[in-house]
């Protein structure tokens, strides 16, 4: 298996998804929307990252981007901003990181390679 930048992005998102998945138990989230969202989104991010590592497809990165954005906005959308500061912090940071990493990976797929110029 060749290790390219895209694979590193997938491994990073895999680790972030795994942390999100186990964070309710590590950090003591309340048993409610914050725990359910962390577990469900963590499983989705892990599954998408594993799928991308096994057989890459661009749609996996777009879905990771969407899930990352959802995780970022979930504290406000689901109303758990005041109930647990750990839950809010984890969701905001992990969501932002997953979305940014997925966006970088999509960008890497679509960038044109630099052109060599004579006299450079």
Short mmCIF file of C-alpha atoms in Angstrom, two decimals:
data_model
loop_
_atom_site.label_atom_id
_atom_site.label_comp_id
_atom_site.label_asym_id
_atom_site.label_seq_id
_atom_site.Cartn_x
_atom_site.Cartn_y
_atom_site.Cartn_z
CA UNK A 1 0.00 0.00 0.00
CA UNK A 2 1.43 3.35 -1.06
CA UNK A 3 1.21 6.11 1.54
CA UNK A 4 0.11 9.31 -0.12
CA UNK A 5 -1.20 12.51 1.44
CA UNK A 6 -4.75 11.32 0.81
CA UNK A 7 -4.17 8.20 2.92
CA UNK A 8 -2.75 10.31 5.75
CA UNK A 9 -5.93 12.41 5.67
CA UNK A 10 -8.06 9.25 5.83
CA UNK A 11 -6.07 7.92 8.81
CA UNK A 12 -6.40 11.27 10.61
CA UNK A 13 -10.17 11.26 10.07
CA UNK A 14 -10.31 7.62 11.20
CA UNK A 15 -8.58 8.57 14.47
CA UNK A 16 -10.81 11.63 14.96
CA UNK A 17 -13.92 9.54 14.31
CA UNK A 18 -12.76 6.90 16.78
CA UNK A 19 -12.14 9.56 19.43
CA UNK A 20 -15.58 11.07 18.80
CA UNK A 21 -17.11 7.59 19.14
CA UNK A 22 -15.55 6.90 22.54
CA UNK A 23 -15.59 10.47 23.88
CA UNK A 24 -18.94 10.13 25.72
CA UNK A 25 -17.40 7.50 28.00
CA UNK A 26 -13.98 9.11 28.27
CA UNK A 27 -15.32 12.56 29.09
CA UNK A 28 -18.67 11.80 30.75
CA UNK A 29 -21.18 13.25 28.31
CA UNK A 30 -24.80 13.33 29.46
CA UNK A 31 -26.94 10.43 28.25
CA UNK A 32 -28.84 12.27 25.59
CA UNK A 33 -28.41 14.00 22.26
CA UNK A 34 -24.69 14.67 22.77
CA UNK A 35 -23.89 11.01 23.39
CA UNK A 36 -26.13 9.72 20.61
CA UNK A 37 -24.72 12.20 18.11
CA UNK A 38 -21.11 11.47 19.07
CA UNK A 39 -21.60 7.71 18.75
CA UNK A 40 -23.56 7.80 15.48
CA UNK A 41 -21.32 10.38 13.80
CA UNK A 42 -18.18 8.68 15.14
CA UNK A 43 -19.28 5.37 13.59
CA UNK A 44 -20.05 7.10 10.27
CA UNK A 45 -16.67 8.89 10.16
CA UNK A 46 -14.80 5.70 11.06
CA UNK A 47 -16.71 3.68 8.43
CA UNK A 48 -16.14 6.29 5.71
CA UNK A 49 -12.45 6.54 6.56
CA UNK A 50 -12.02 2.75 6.52
CA UNK A 51 -13.86 2.58 3.19
CA UNK A 52 -11.59 5.29 1.76
CA UNK A 53 -8.50 3.42 2.96
CA UNK A 54 -9.75 0.14 1.46
CA UNK A 55 -10.95 1.45 -1.91
CA UNK A 56 -10.84 5.21 -2.37
CA UNK A 57 -13.82 7.03 -3.86
CA UNK A 58 -14.33 10.79 -3.87
CA UNK A 59 -17.88 10.56 -2.51
CA UNK A 60 -16.47 9.26 0.78
CA UNK A 61 -14.61 12.52 1.27
CA UNK A 62 -17.68 14.60 0.44
CA UNK A 63 -19.70 12.62 2.99
CA UNK A 64 -16.96 13.08 5.61
CA UNK A 65 -17.05 16.80 4.88
CA UNK A 66 -20.84 16.88 5.39
CA UNK A 67 -20.66 14.81 8.58
CA UNK A 68 -17.84 17.02 9.88
CA UNK A 69 -19.92 20.15 9.31
CA UNK A 70 -22.89 18.49 11.03
CA UNK A 71 -20.77 17.52 14.05
CA UNK A 72 -19.52 21.12 14.23
CA UNK A 73 -23.04 22.63 14.28
CA UNK A 74 -24.70 19.84 16.30
CA UNK A 75 -24.28 21.51 19.72
CA UNK A 76 -26.44 24.41 18.60
CA UNK A 77 -28.79 22.41 16.36
CA UNK A 78 -29.47 19.80 19.06
CA UNK A 79 -29.39 22.23 21.98
CA UNK A 80 -26.70 20.78 24.18
CA UNK A 81 -24.54 23.88 24.40
CA UNK A 82 -25.08 24.48 28.11
CA UNK A 83 -25.50 20.93 29.36
CA UNK A 84 -21.94 19.71 28.93
CA UNK A 85 -19.00 21.87 27.96
CA UNK A 86 -16.90 18.79 27.13
CA UNK A 87 -19.53 17.56 24.69
CA UNK A 88 -19.75 20.93 23.01
CA UNK A 89 -15.98 21.34 22.79
CA UNK A 90 -15.39 17.87 21.40
CA UNK A 91 -18.12 18.27 18.79
CA UNK A 92 -16.88 21.68 17.66
CA UNK A 93 -13.20 20.70 17.47
CA UNK A 94 -13.67 17.22 15.96
CA UNK A 95 -16.29 18.50 13.50
CA UNK A 96 -14.07 21.34 12.36
CA UNK A 97 -11.02 19.08 11.98
CA UNK A 98 -12.89 16.35 10.09
CA UNK A 99 -14.48 18.90 7.74
CA UNK A 100 -11.18 20.69 7.09
CA UNK A 101 -9.27 17.44 6.49
CA UNK A 102 -11.98 16.17 4.11
CA UNK A 103 -12.01 19.53 2.28
CA UNK A 104 -8.22 19.40 1.93
CA UNK A 105 -8.46 15.90 0.52
CA UNK A 106 -11.11 16.94 -2.02
CA UNK A 107 -8.91 19.91 -2.94
CA UNK A 108 -5.90 17.61 -3.40
CA UNK A 109 -7.95 15.46 -5.77
CA UNK A 110 -8.90 18.40 -7.96
CA UNK A 111 -5.78 20.53 -7.95
CA UNK A 112 -3.81 20.62 -11.12
CA UNK A 113 -0.21 19.53 -10.75
CA UNK A 114 2.30 22.37 -10.82
CA UNK A 115 3.80 23.00 -14.23
CA UNK A 116 7.51 23.16 -14.75
CA UNK A 117 8.67 26.29 -16.51
CA UNK A 118 11.86 26.83 -18.43
CA UNK A 119 14.32 29.21 -16.88
CA UNK A 120 12.99 28.65 -13.33
#
